[in-house]
Amino acid sequence: MNTVATRGVARLVRGMPTSDGAGVKLTRVIGQPQLADLDPFLMLDEFGTDNPGDYIAGFPDHPHRGFETVTYMLDGRMRHRDNHGHEGVLVPGAVQWMTAGRGIVHSEMPEQQEGRMRGFQLWINLPAQQKMTAPRYQEFGPEKIPQVTAGTARVKVIAGQLEGVTGPIVQPATDPTYLDIELTPGSVFTHALPSGHAAFAYVYEGSVRIGEGDAAATVAGHELAVLSEGGMVRFEGRSGAADSRAAARVILVAGRPLREPVAKYGPFVMNTREELMQAFADFQSGRF
Ligand code: FE2
């Protein structure tokens, strides 16, 4: 009999406070010394604050080449604009999947003067043959993100499949899964991830027991669990953020590793140093 092991917690990582753009305060969870990357994931930032001073400066014009960015808004509104004529406003619950491809210059600016701004930005690498593809946006309002009730868990399917429901984002190269899971205390959610995919879970409200048996760990808010190799992963809600009866919230993200060399500098992610230098030259001469 050939059984696939259940996934447990291989290691726990706490994000690092930093700032980016014109001084936006955020927590870098992937892309920092403790977890430089998790192929195909290059970066995960969590932003979350009630203080406009932490976000009001936004992310003025800046370039990207060679990968994809996924922005998932929980609270607040953010306007994006780019040099190819795209513009839109991300609202709470919206997802923007941007394929930077051969090059884009864009801004991401708060569309509010006060109130809470909260969400995630994830960077997913592109394989060598897609790094110079045409830039593209896929933008989905909250009404376009299917919500599935699985037992007592409520799950938003941003990418991947759950109980016959498919999330709106499709990327065959990395075949990503991106679920936002809400668990009341004691409620259990299990999900089979493709074996061979790199996977992590990030708890952003309350605490959640992840895995089974010896490989399980109780993961507190703002901690990332790198999941071990295997198939099924089990989540059990422990407590919420506000009080012990509130729901915990966790994102589950997985993708197929590219296993290619990574040459990365700031907003450019290529395979070789020569391609990185070409990216700089192209950006500086206005070829994005
Ligand atoms: Fe950006």
PDB file of C-alpha atoms and ligand atoms in Angstrom:
ATOM      1  CA  MET A   1       0.000   0.000   0.000  1.00  0.00           C
ATOM      2  CA  ASN A   2       1.280   3.431  -0.868  1.00  0.00           C
ATOM      3  CA  THR A   3       0.209   6.046   1.655  1.00  0.00           C
ATOM      4  CA  VAL A   4       1.182   9.695   1.623  1.00  0.00           C
ATOM      5  CA  ALA A   5       2.227  11.042   5.012  1.00  0.00           C
ATOM      6  CA  THR A   6       0.143  13.769   6.596  1.00  0.00           C
ATOM      7  CA  ARG A   7       1.825  17.131   6.735  1.00  0.00           C
ATOM      8  CA  GLY A   8       3.050  18.518  10.025  1.00  0.00           C
ATOM      9  CA  VAL A   9       4.887  21.629  11.127  1.00  0.00           C
ATOM     10  CA  ALA A  10       8.518  21.473   9.948  1.00  0.00           C
ATOM     11  CA  ARG A  11       9.430  24.816  11.473  1.00  0.00           C
ATOM     12  CA  LEU A  12       7.935  27.997  12.858  1.00  0.00           C
ATOM     13  CA  VAL A  13       8.959  31.449  11.670  1.00  0.00           C
ATOM     14  CA  ARG A  14       8.095  34.800  13.160  1.00  0.00           C
ATOM     15  CA  GLY A  15       7.949  37.791  10.827  1.00  0.00           C
ATOM     16  CA  MET A  16      10.365  40.694  11.046  1.00  0.00           C
ATOM     17  CA  PRO A  17       9.147  44.296  11.363  1.00  0.00           C
ATOM     18  CA  THR A  18      10.392  46.395   8.465  1.00  0.00           C
ATOM     19  CA  SER A  19       9.273  49.169   6.165  1.00  0.00           C
ATOM     20  CA  ASP A  20       9.041  49.380   2.388  1.00  0.00           C
ATOM     21  CA  GLY A  21       7.781  51.721  -0.311  1.00  0.00           C
ATOM     22  CA  ALA A  22       7.830  55.317   0.955  1.00  0.00           C
ATOM     23  CA  GLY A  23       7.862  54.132   4.579  1.00  0.00           C
ATOM     24  CA  VAL A  24       4.961  51.694   4.979  1.00  0.00           C
ATOM     25  CA  LYS A  25       5.352  49.653   8.160  1.00  0.00           C
ATOM     26  CA  LEU A  26       4.908  45.940   7.614  1.00  0.00           C
ATOM     27  CA  THR A  27       5.966  42.504   8.802  1.00  0.00           C
ATOM     28  CA  ARG A  28       8.152  40.504   6.427  1.00  0.00           C
ATOM     29  CA  VAL A  29       7.557  36.816   6.998  1.00  0.00           C
ATOM     30  CA  ILE A  30       9.165  35.240   3.913  1.00  0.00           C
ATOM     31  CA  GLY A  31      12.147  37.053   2.397  1.00  0.00           C
ATOM     32  CA  GLN A  32      14.017  37.759   5.629  1.00  0.00           C
ATOM     33  CA  PRO A  33      17.045  36.104   7.285  1.00  0.00           C
ATOM     34  CA  GLN A  34      15.020  33.405   9.103  1.00  0.00           C
ATOM     35  CA  LEU A  35      13.257  32.328   5.898  1.00  0.00           C
ATOM     36  CA  ALA A  36      14.914  33.732   2.792  1.00  0.00           C
ATOM     37  CA  ASP A  37      12.464  31.969   0.484  1.00  0.00           C
ATOM     38  CA  LEU A  38      10.298  28.871   0.179  1.00  0.00           C
ATOM     39  CA  ASP A  39      10.495  27.955  -3.518  1.00  0.00           C
ATOM     40  CA  PRO A  40       8.362  29.081  -5.420  1.00  0.00           C
ATOM     41  CA  PHE A  41       7.507  31.759  -2.816  1.00  0.00           C
ATOM     42  CA  LEU A  42       9.928  34.660  -2.660  1.00  0.00           C
ATOM     43  CA  MET A  43       8.283  36.978  -0.181  1.00  0.00           C
ATOM     44  CA  LEU A  44       5.298  37.283   2.167  1.00  0.00           C
ATOM     45  CA  ASP A  45       4.496  40.627   3.778  1.00  0.00           C
ATOM     46  CA  GLU A  46       1.698  41.184   6.252  1.00  0.00           C
ATOM     47  CA  PHE A  47       0.549  44.752   6.674  1.00  0.00           C
ATOM     48  CA  GLY A  48      -1.893  45.632   9.426  1.00  0.00           C
ATOM     49  CA  THR A  49      -2.371  48.852  11.321  1.00  0.00           C
ATOM     50  CA  ASP A  50      -4.986  51.316  12.514  1.00  0.00           C
ATOM     51  CA  ASN A  51      -2.503  54.168  12.364  1.00  0.00           C
ATOM     52  CA  PRO A  52      -2.552  56.084   9.042  1.00  0.00           C
ATOM     53  CA  GLY A  53       1.029  57.213   9.710  1.00  0.00           C
ATOM     54  CA  ASP A  54       2.102  53.601   9.136  1.00  0.00           C
ATOM     55  CA  TYR A  55       0.638  53.360   5.617  1.00  0.00           C
ATOM     56  CA  ILE A  56      -0.252  56.800   4.241  1.00  0.00           C
ATOM     57  CA  ALA A  57       3.004  57.213   2.263  1.00  0.00           C
ATOM     58  CA  GLY A  58       2.132  54.104   0.226  1.00  0.00           C
ATOM     59  CA  PHE A  59       4.237  52.571  -2.509  1.00  0.00           C
ATOM     60  CA  PRO A  60       4.913  55.226  -5.174  1.00  0.00           C
ATOM     61  CA  ASP A  61       6.107  54.214  -8.666  1.00  0.00           C
ATOM     62  CA  HIS A  62       8.441  51.216  -8.592  1.00  0.00           C
ATOM     63  CA  PRO A  63       9.318  48.453 -11.060  1.00  0.00           C
ATOM     64  CA  HIS A  64       8.971  44.648 -11.048  1.00  0.00           C
ATOM     65  CA  ARG A  65      10.283  41.978 -13.421  1.00  0.00           C
ATOM     66  CA  GLY A  66      10.339  38.193 -13.465  1.00  0.00           C
ATOM     67  CA  PHE A  67       7.675  37.078 -10.976  1.00  0.00           C
ATOM     68  CA  GLU A  68       4.080  37.547  -9.757  1.00  0.00           C
ATOM     69  CA  THR A  69       2.650  39.489  -6.831  1.00  0.00           C
ATOM     70  CA  VAL A  70      -0.572  38.544  -5.075  1.00  0.00           C
ATOM     71  CA  THR A  71      -2.221  41.172  -2.912  1.00  0.00           C
ATOM     72  CA  TYR A  72      -5.057  40.076  -0.630  1.00  0.00           C
ATOM     73  CA  MET A  73      -6.810  42.923   1.162  1.00  0.00           C
ATOM     74  CA  LEU A  74      -8.518  42.272   4.496  1.00  0.00           C
ATOM     75  CA  ASP A  75      -9.264  45.858   5.500  1.00  0.00           C
ATOM     76  CA  GLY A  76      -8.822  49.193   3.805  1.00  0.00           C
ATOM     77  CA  ARG A  77      -8.606  50.374   0.214  1.00  0.00           C
ATOM     78  CA  MET A  78      -5.588  50.608  -2.034  1.00  0.00           C
ATOM     79  CA  ARG A  79      -5.393  52.155  -5.515  1.00  0.00           C
ATOM     80  CA  HIS A  80      -2.944  50.768  -8.056  1.00  0.00           C
ATOM     81  CA  ARG A  81      -1.841  52.363 -11.314  1.00  0.00           C
ATOM     82  CA  ASP A  82       0.753  51.293 -13.798  1.00  0.00           C
ATOM     83  CA  ASN A  83       2.650  52.399 -16.890  1.00  0.00           C
ATOM     84  CA  HIS A  84       0.571  50.123 -19.158  1.00  0.00           C
ATOM     85  CA  GLY A  85      -2.658  51.993 -18.386  1.00  0.00           C
ATOM     86  CA  HIS A  86      -4.147  49.665 -15.782  1.00  0.00           C
ATOM     87  CA  GLU A  87      -5.809  51.193 -12.750  1.00  0.00           C
ATOM     88  CA  GLY A  88      -8.049  49.853 -10.018  1.00  0.00           C
ATOM     89  CA  VAL A  89      -8.973  49.989  -6.363  1.00  0.00           C
ATOM     90  CA  LEU A  90      -8.562  47.013  -4.068  1.00  0.00           C
ATOM     91  CA  VAL A  91     -11.324  46.813  -1.446  1.00  0.00           C
ATOM     92  CA  PRO A  92     -11.642  44.550   1.611  1.00  0.00           C
ATOM     93  CA  GLY A  93     -11.741  40.908   0.520  1.00  0.00           C
ATOM     94  CA  ALA A  94     -10.345  41.645  -2.955  1.00  0.00           C
ATOM     95  CA  VAL A  95      -7.413  39.866  -4.555  1.00  0.00           C
ATOM     96  CA  GLN A  96      -5.061  41.200  -7.174  1.00  0.00           C
ATOM     97  CA  TRP A  97      -2.746  38.796  -8.990  1.00  0.00           C
ATOM     98  CA  MET A  98      -0.178  40.715 -10.989  1.00  0.00           C
ATOM     99  CA  THR A  99       2.161  39.021 -13.430  1.00  0.00           C
ATOM    100  CA  ALA A 100       5.077  41.433 -13.701  1.00  0.00           C
ATOM    101  CA  GLY A 101       6.609  39.377 -16.514  1.00  0.00           C
ATOM    102  CA  ARG A 102       9.034  41.384 -18.634  1.00  0.00           C
ATOM    103  CA  GLY A 103       8.425  44.561 -16.687  1.00  0.00           C
ATOM    104  CA  ILE A 104       5.929  46.853 -15.072  1.00  0.00           C
ATOM    105  CA  VAL A 105       6.202  50.163 -13.217  1.00  0.00           C
ATOM    106  CA  HIS A 106       3.344  50.715 -10.814  1.00  0.00           C
ATOM    107  CA  SER A 107       2.209  52.461  -7.655  1.00  0.00           C
ATOM    108  CA  GLU A 108       0.134  51.079  -4.796  1.00  0.00           C
ATOM    109  CA  MET A 109      -1.317  53.932  -2.735  1.00  0.00           C
ATOM    110  CA  PRO A 110      -3.842  54.005   0.126  1.00  0.00           C
ATOM    111  CA  GLU A 111      -7.284  55.234  -0.935  1.00  0.00           C
ATOM    112  CA  GLN A 112      -8.122  56.388   2.585  1.00  0.00           C
ATOM    113  CA  GLN A 113      -6.871  58.943   5.099  1.00  0.00           C
ATOM    114  CA  GLU A 114      -7.792  57.030   8.222  1.00  0.00           C
ATOM    115  CA  GLY A 115      -8.946  53.657   9.481  1.00  0.00           C
ATOM    116  CA  ARG A 116      -7.482  50.210   9.350  1.00  0.00           C
ATOM    117  CA  MET A 117      -5.314  48.892   6.524  1.00  0.00           C
ATOM    118  CA  ARG A 118      -4.652  45.173   6.608  1.00  0.00           C
ATOM    119  CA  GLY A 119      -3.700  42.428   4.192  1.00  0.00           C
ATOM    120  CA  PHE A 120      -0.960  40.362   2.603  1.00  0.00           C
ATOM    121  CA  GLN A 121       1.342  40.574  -0.353  1.00  0.00           C
ATOM    122  CA  LEU A 122       2.885  37.346  -1.578  1.00  0.00           C
ATOM    123  CA  TRP A 123       5.546  37.083  -4.318  1.00  0.00           C
ATOM    124  CA  ILE A 124       5.517  33.930  -6.424  1.00  0.00           C
ATOM    125  CA  ASN A 125       8.351  33.146  -8.772  1.00  0.00           C
ATOM    126  CA  LEU A 126       7.886  32.524 -12.500  1.00  0.00           C
ATOM    127  CA  PRO A 127       9.750  29.788 -14.377  1.00  0.00           C
ATOM    128  CA  ALA A 128      12.569  30.866 -16.706  1.00  0.00           C
ATOM    129  CA  GLN A 129      10.444  30.565 -19.840  1.00  0.00           C
ATOM    130  CA  GLN A 130       7.741  32.890 -18.414  1.00  0.00           C
ATOM    131  CA  LYS A 131       9.883  35.600 -16.826  1.00  0.00           C
ATOM    132  CA  MET A 132       9.687  37.796 -19.936  1.00  0.00           C
ATOM    133  CA  THR A 133       5.994  37.202 -20.612  1.00  0.00           C
ATOM    134  CA  ALA A 134       3.621  40.161 -21.148  1.00  0.00           C
ATOM    135  CA  PRO A 135       2.563  41.899 -17.902  1.00  0.00           C
ATOM    136  CA  ARG A 136      -0.956  41.042 -16.765  1.00  0.00           C
ATOM    137  CA  TYR A 137      -3.437  41.775 -13.971  1.00  0.00           C
ATOM    138  CA  GLN A 138      -6.117  39.494 -12.629  1.00  0.00           C
ATOM    139  CA  GLU A 139      -8.302  41.395 -10.230  1.00  0.00           C
ATOM    140  CA  PHE A 140     -11.145  39.843  -8.256  1.00  0.00           C
ATOM    141  CA  GLY A 141     -13.551  41.693  -5.996  1.00  0.00           C
ATOM    142  CA  PRO A 142     -14.766  39.982  -2.820  1.00  0.00           C
ATOM    143  CA  GLU A 143     -17.863  38.674  -4.668  1.00  0.00           C
ATOM    144  CA  LYS A 144     -15.582  36.723  -7.032  1.00  0.00           C
ATOM    145  CA  ILE A 145     -13.843  34.771  -4.270  1.00  0.00           C
ATOM    146  CA  PRO A 146     -15.890  31.611  -3.552  1.00  0.00           C
ATOM    147  CA  GLN A 147     -16.576  30.760   0.069  1.00  0.00           C
ATOM    148  CA  VAL A 148     -17.021  27.143   1.115  1.00  0.00           C
ATOM    149  CA  THR A 149     -18.372  25.873   4.414  1.00  0.00           C
ATOM    150  CA  ALA A 150     -16.377  22.734   5.180  1.00  0.00           C
ATOM    151  CA  GLY A 151     -17.800  21.242   8.367  1.00  0.00           C
ATOM    152  CA  THR A 152     -17.604  24.126  10.821  1.00  0.00           C
ATOM    153  CA  ALA A 153     -14.783  25.896   8.984  1.00  0.00           C
ATOM    154  CA  ARG A 154     -15.398  28.732   6.554  1.00  0.00           C
ATOM    155  CA  VAL A 155     -12.914  28.882   3.735  1.00  0.00           C
ATOM    156  CA  LYS A 156     -12.330  31.427   0.985  1.00  0.00           C
ATOM    157  CA  VAL A 157     -10.830  29.796  -2.086  1.00  0.00           C
ATOM    158  CA  ILE A 158      -8.500  32.291  -3.737  1.00  0.00           C
ATOM    159  CA  ALA A 159      -6.534  29.656  -5.637  1.00  0.00           C
ATOM    160  CA  GLY A 160      -6.736  25.876  -5.791  1.00  0.00           C
ATOM    161  CA  GLN A 161      -9.675  23.572  -5.188  1.00  0.00           C
ATOM    162  CA  LEU A 162     -11.914  22.671  -2.295  1.00  0.00           C
ATOM    163  CA  GLU A 163     -14.975  20.417  -2.442  1.00  0.00           C
ATOM    164  CA  GLY A 164     -15.355  20.915  -6.166  1.00  0.00           C
ATOM    165  CA  VAL A 165     -14.996  24.683  -5.948  1.00  0.00           C
ATOM    166  CA  THR A 166     -12.081  26.228  -7.830  1.00  0.00           C
ATOM    167  CA  GLY A 167     -10.553  29.574  -6.919  1.00  0.00           C
ATOM    168  CA  PRO A 168     -10.388  32.240  -9.646  1.00  0.00           C
ATOM    169  CA  ILE A 169      -6.596  32.296  -9.945  1.00  0.00           C
ATOM    170  CA  VAL A 170      -5.042  29.826 -12.335  1.00  0.00           C
ATOM    171  CA  GLN A 171      -1.280  29.561 -12.859  1.00  0.00           C
ATOM    172  CA  PRO A 172      -0.223  26.200 -14.324  1.00  0.00           C
ATOM    173  CA  ALA A 173       3.510  26.773 -13.729  1.00  0.00           C
ATOM    174  CA  THR A 174       3.330  26.854  -9.937  1.00  0.00           C
ATOM    175  CA  ASP A 175      -0.228  25.469  -9.548  1.00  0.00           C
ATOM    176  CA  PRO A 176      -0.851  27.554  -6.402  1.00  0.00           C
ATOM    177  CA  THR A 177      -3.253  26.899  -3.550  1.00  0.00           C
ATOM    178  CA  TYR A 178      -4.327  29.934  -1.523  1.00  0.00           C
ATOM    179  CA  LEU A 179      -7.055  29.419   1.091  1.00  0.00           C
ATOM    180  CA  ASP A 180      -8.209  31.799   3.840  1.00  0.00           C
ATOM    181  CA  ILE A 181      -9.592  29.622   6.653  1.00  0.00           C
ATOM    182  CA  GLU A 182     -11.768  30.705   9.575  1.00  0.00           C
ATOM    183  CA  LEU A 183     -11.996  28.272  12.495  1.00  0.00           C
ATOM    184  CA  THR A 184     -14.092  28.628  15.613  1.00  0.00           C
ATOM    185  CA  PRO A 185     -12.528  26.984  18.695  1.00  0.00           C
ATOM    186  CA  GLY A 186     -12.581  23.198  18.297  1.00  0.00           C
ATOM    187  CA  SER A 187     -13.561  23.211  14.643  1.00  0.00           C
ATOM    188  CA  VAL A 188     -11.425  21.072  12.382  1.00  0.00           C
ATOM    189  CA  PHE A 189     -10.487  21.489   8.740  1.00  0.00           C
ATOM    190  CA  THR A 190      -8.394  19.020   6.765  1.00  0.00           C
ATOM    191  CA  HIS A 191      -7.124  19.616   3.264  1.00  0.00           C
ATOM    192  CA  ALA A 192      -5.177  17.447   0.841  1.00  0.00           C
ATOM    193  CA  LEU A 193      -2.382  19.390  -0.811  1.00  0.00           C
ATOM    194  CA  PRO A 194      -0.592  18.061  -3.893  1.00  0.00           C
ATOM    195  CA  SER A 195       2.415  16.077  -2.704  1.00  0.00           C
ATOM    196  CA  GLY A 196       5.670  17.691  -3.728  1.00  0.00           C
ATOM    197  CA  HIS A 197       4.276  21.191  -3.319  1.00  0.00           C
ATOM    198  CA  ALA A 198       5.962  23.552  -0.874  1.00  0.00           C
ATOM    199  CA  ALA A 199       3.409  24.735   1.679  1.00  0.00           C
ATOM    200  CA  PHE A 200       3.009  27.111   4.574  1.00  0.00           C
ATOM    201  CA  ALA A 201       0.269  28.288   6.905  1.00  0.00           C
ATOM    202  CA  TYR A 202       0.239  31.745   8.452  1.00  0.00           C
ATOM    203  CA  VAL A 203      -2.017  32.386  11.437  1.00  0.00           C
ATOM    204  CA  TYR A 204      -3.140  35.998  11.515  1.00  0.00           C
ATOM    205  CA  GLU A 205      -5.875  35.940  14.158  1.00  0.00           C
ATOM    206  CA  GLY A 206      -6.067  33.767  17.252  1.00  0.00           C
ATOM    207  CA  SER A 207      -4.239  30.451  17.434  1.00  0.00           C
ATOM    208  CA  VAL A 208      -4.535  27.185  15.533  1.00  0.00           C
ATOM    209  CA  ARG A 209      -3.290  23.625  16.115  1.00  0.00           C
ATOM    210  CA  ILE A 210      -1.663  22.506  12.847  1.00  0.00           C
ATOM    211  CA  GLY A 211      -0.733  18.919  11.963  1.00  0.00           C
ATOM    212  CA  GLU A 212      -1.276  15.671  13.822  1.00  0.00           C
ATOM    213  CA  GLY A 213       0.552  13.708  16.510  1.00  0.00           C
ATOM    214  CA  ASP A 214       4.245  14.446  17.039  1.00  0.00           C
ATOM    215  CA  ALA A 215       4.401  16.755  14.038  1.00  0.00           C
ATOM    216  CA  ALA A 216       1.639  19.042  15.339  1.00  0.00           C
ATOM    217  CA  ALA A 217       2.190  22.481  16.828  1.00  0.00           C
ATOM    218  CA  THR A 218      -0.049  25.183  18.207  1.00  0.00           C
ATOM    219  CA  VAL A 219       0.664  28.212  16.086  1.00  0.00           C
ATOM    220  CA  ALA A 220      -0.034  31.613  17.547  1.00  0.00           C
ATOM    221  CA  GLY A 221      -1.041  34.757  15.700  1.00  0.00           C
ATOM    222  CA  HIS A 222       1.542  36.197  13.314  1.00  0.00           C
ATOM    223  CA  GLU A 223       3.554  32.996  13.115  1.00  0.00           C
ATOM    224  CA  LEU A 224       4.242  31.077   9.932  1.00  0.00           C
ATOM    225  CA  ALA A 225       4.376  27.281   9.951  1.00  0.00           C
ATOM    226  CA  VAL A 226       6.435  25.736   7.160  1.00  0.00           C
ATOM    227  CA  LEU A 227       4.634  22.444   6.484  1.00  0.00           C
ATOM    228  CA  SER A 228       6.501  19.181   6.081  1.00  0.00           C
ATOM    229  CA  GLU A 229       6.304  17.142   2.880  1.00  0.00           C
ATOM    230  CA  GLY A 230       3.203  14.972   2.483  1.00  0.00           C
ATOM    231  CA  GLY A 231      -0.435  15.258   1.499  1.00  0.00           C
ATOM    232  CA  MET A 232      -3.175  15.995   4.011  1.00  0.00           C
ATOM    233  CA  VAL A 233      -2.877  18.769   6.575  1.00  0.00           C
ATOM    234  CA  ARG A 234      -5.146  19.212   9.583  1.00  0.00           C
ATOM    235  CA  PHE A 235      -6.135  22.459  11.296  1.00  0.00           C
ATOM    236  CA  GLU A 236      -7.986  22.838  14.562  1.00  0.00           C
ATOM    237  CA  GLY A 237      -9.130  26.230  15.868  1.00  0.00           C
ATOM    238  CA  ARG A 238      -7.933  27.020  19.360  1.00  0.00           C
ATOM    239  CA  SER A 239      -8.863  30.563  20.231  1.00  0.00           C
ATOM    240  CA  GLY A 240      -9.722  33.761  18.473  1.00  0.00           C
ATOM    241  CA  ALA A 241      -7.980  37.099  18.581  1.00  0.00           C
ATOM    242  CA  ALA A 242     -10.600  38.998  20.559  1.00  0.00           C
ATOM    243  CA  ASP A 243     -11.587  36.306  23.060  1.00  0.00           C
ATOM    244  CA  SER A 244     -11.506  32.550  23.535  1.00  0.00           C
ATOM    245  CA  ARG A 245     -14.768  32.000  21.607  1.00  0.00           C
ATOM    246  CA  ALA A 246     -13.914  34.073  18.549  1.00  0.00           C
ATOM    247  CA  ALA A 247     -12.692  32.428  15.359  1.00  0.00           C
ATOM    248  CA  ALA A 248      -9.046  32.026  14.452  1.00  0.00           C
ATOM    249  CA  ARG A 249      -7.918  32.853  10.923  1.00  0.00           C
ATOM    250  CA  VAL A 250      -5.129  31.305   8.941  1.00  0.00           C
ATOM    251  CA  ILE A 251      -4.009  31.371   5.314  1.00  0.00           C
ATOM    252  CA  LEU A 252      -2.838  28.127   3.716  1.00  0.00           C
ATOM    253  CA  VAL A 253      -0.590  28.578   0.693  1.00  0.00           C
ATOM    254  CA  ALA A 254       1.117  25.925  -1.435  1.00  0.00           C
ATOM    255  CA  GLY A 255       2.798  25.726  -4.818  1.00  0.00           C
ATOM    256  CA  ARG A 256       5.009  23.617  -7.038  1.00  0.00           C
ATOM    257  CA  PRO A 257       8.712  24.416  -6.511  1.00  0.00           C
ATOM    258  CA  LEU A 258      10.490  25.612  -9.654  1.00  0.00           C
ATOM    259  CA  ARG A 259      13.957  24.336  -8.638  1.00  0.00           C
ATOM    260  CA  GLU A 260      15.703  26.915 -10.796  1.00  0.00           C
ATOM    261  CA  PRO A 261      18.558  29.265  -9.870  1.00  0.00           C
ATOM    262  CA  VAL A 262      17.295  32.544  -8.389  1.00  0.00           C
ATOM    263  CA  ALA A 263      19.099  35.830  -9.012  1.00  0.00           C
ATOM    264  CA  LYS A 264      17.237  38.439  -6.998  1.00  0.00           C
ATOM    265  CA  TYR A 265      17.776  42.086  -6.349  1.00  0.00           C
ATOM    266  CA  GLY A 266      14.965  44.231  -4.914  1.00  0.00           C
ATOM    267  CA  PRO A 267      12.034  44.171  -7.353  1.00  0.00           C
ATOM    268  CA  PHE A 268      13.785  42.041 -10.009  1.00  0.00           C
ATOM    269  CA  VAL A 269      13.883  38.247  -9.788  1.00  0.00           C
ATOM    270  CA  MET A 270      15.680  36.439 -12.608  1.00  0.00           C
ATOM    271  CA  ASN A 271      17.767  33.269 -13.055  1.00  0.00           C
ATOM    272  CA  THR A 272      21.216  34.756 -13.654  1.00  0.00           C
ATOM    273  CA  ARG A 273      23.241  37.808 -12.690  1.00  0.00           C
ATOM    274  CA  GLU A 274      23.423  38.836 -16.370  1.00  0.00           C
ATOM    275  CA  GLU A 275      19.618  38.864 -16.586  1.00  0.00           C
ATOM    276  CA  LEU A 276      19.472  40.996 -13.429  1.00  0.00           C
ATOM    277  CA  MET A 277      21.873  43.519 -14.926  1.00  0.00           C
ATOM    278  CA  GLN A 278      19.788  43.531 -18.103  1.00  0.00           C
ATOM    279  CA  ALA A 279      16.699  44.229 -15.970  1.00  0.00           C
ATOM    280  CA  PHE A 280      18.398  47.279 -14.425  1.00  0.00           C
ATOM    281  CA  ALA A 281      19.540  48.517 -17.827  1.00  0.00           C
ATOM    282  CA  ASP A 282      16.076  48.022 -19.346  1.00  0.00           C
ATOM    283  CA  PHE A 283      14.359  49.791 -16.456  1.00  0.00           C
ATOM    284  CA  GLN A 284      16.788  52.714 -16.497  1.00  0.00           C
ATOM    285  CA  SER A 285      16.380  53.210 -20.225  1.00  0.00           C
ATOM    286  CA  GLY A 286      12.567  53.178 -19.918  1.00  0.00           C
ATOM    287  CA  ARG A 287      11.998  49.799 -21.602  1.00  0.00           C
ATOM    288  CA  PHE A 288       9.511  48.581 -18.987  1.00  0.00           C
TER     289      PHE A 288
HETATM  290 FE   FE2 B   1       4.684  46.562  -6.336  1.00  0.00          FE
END
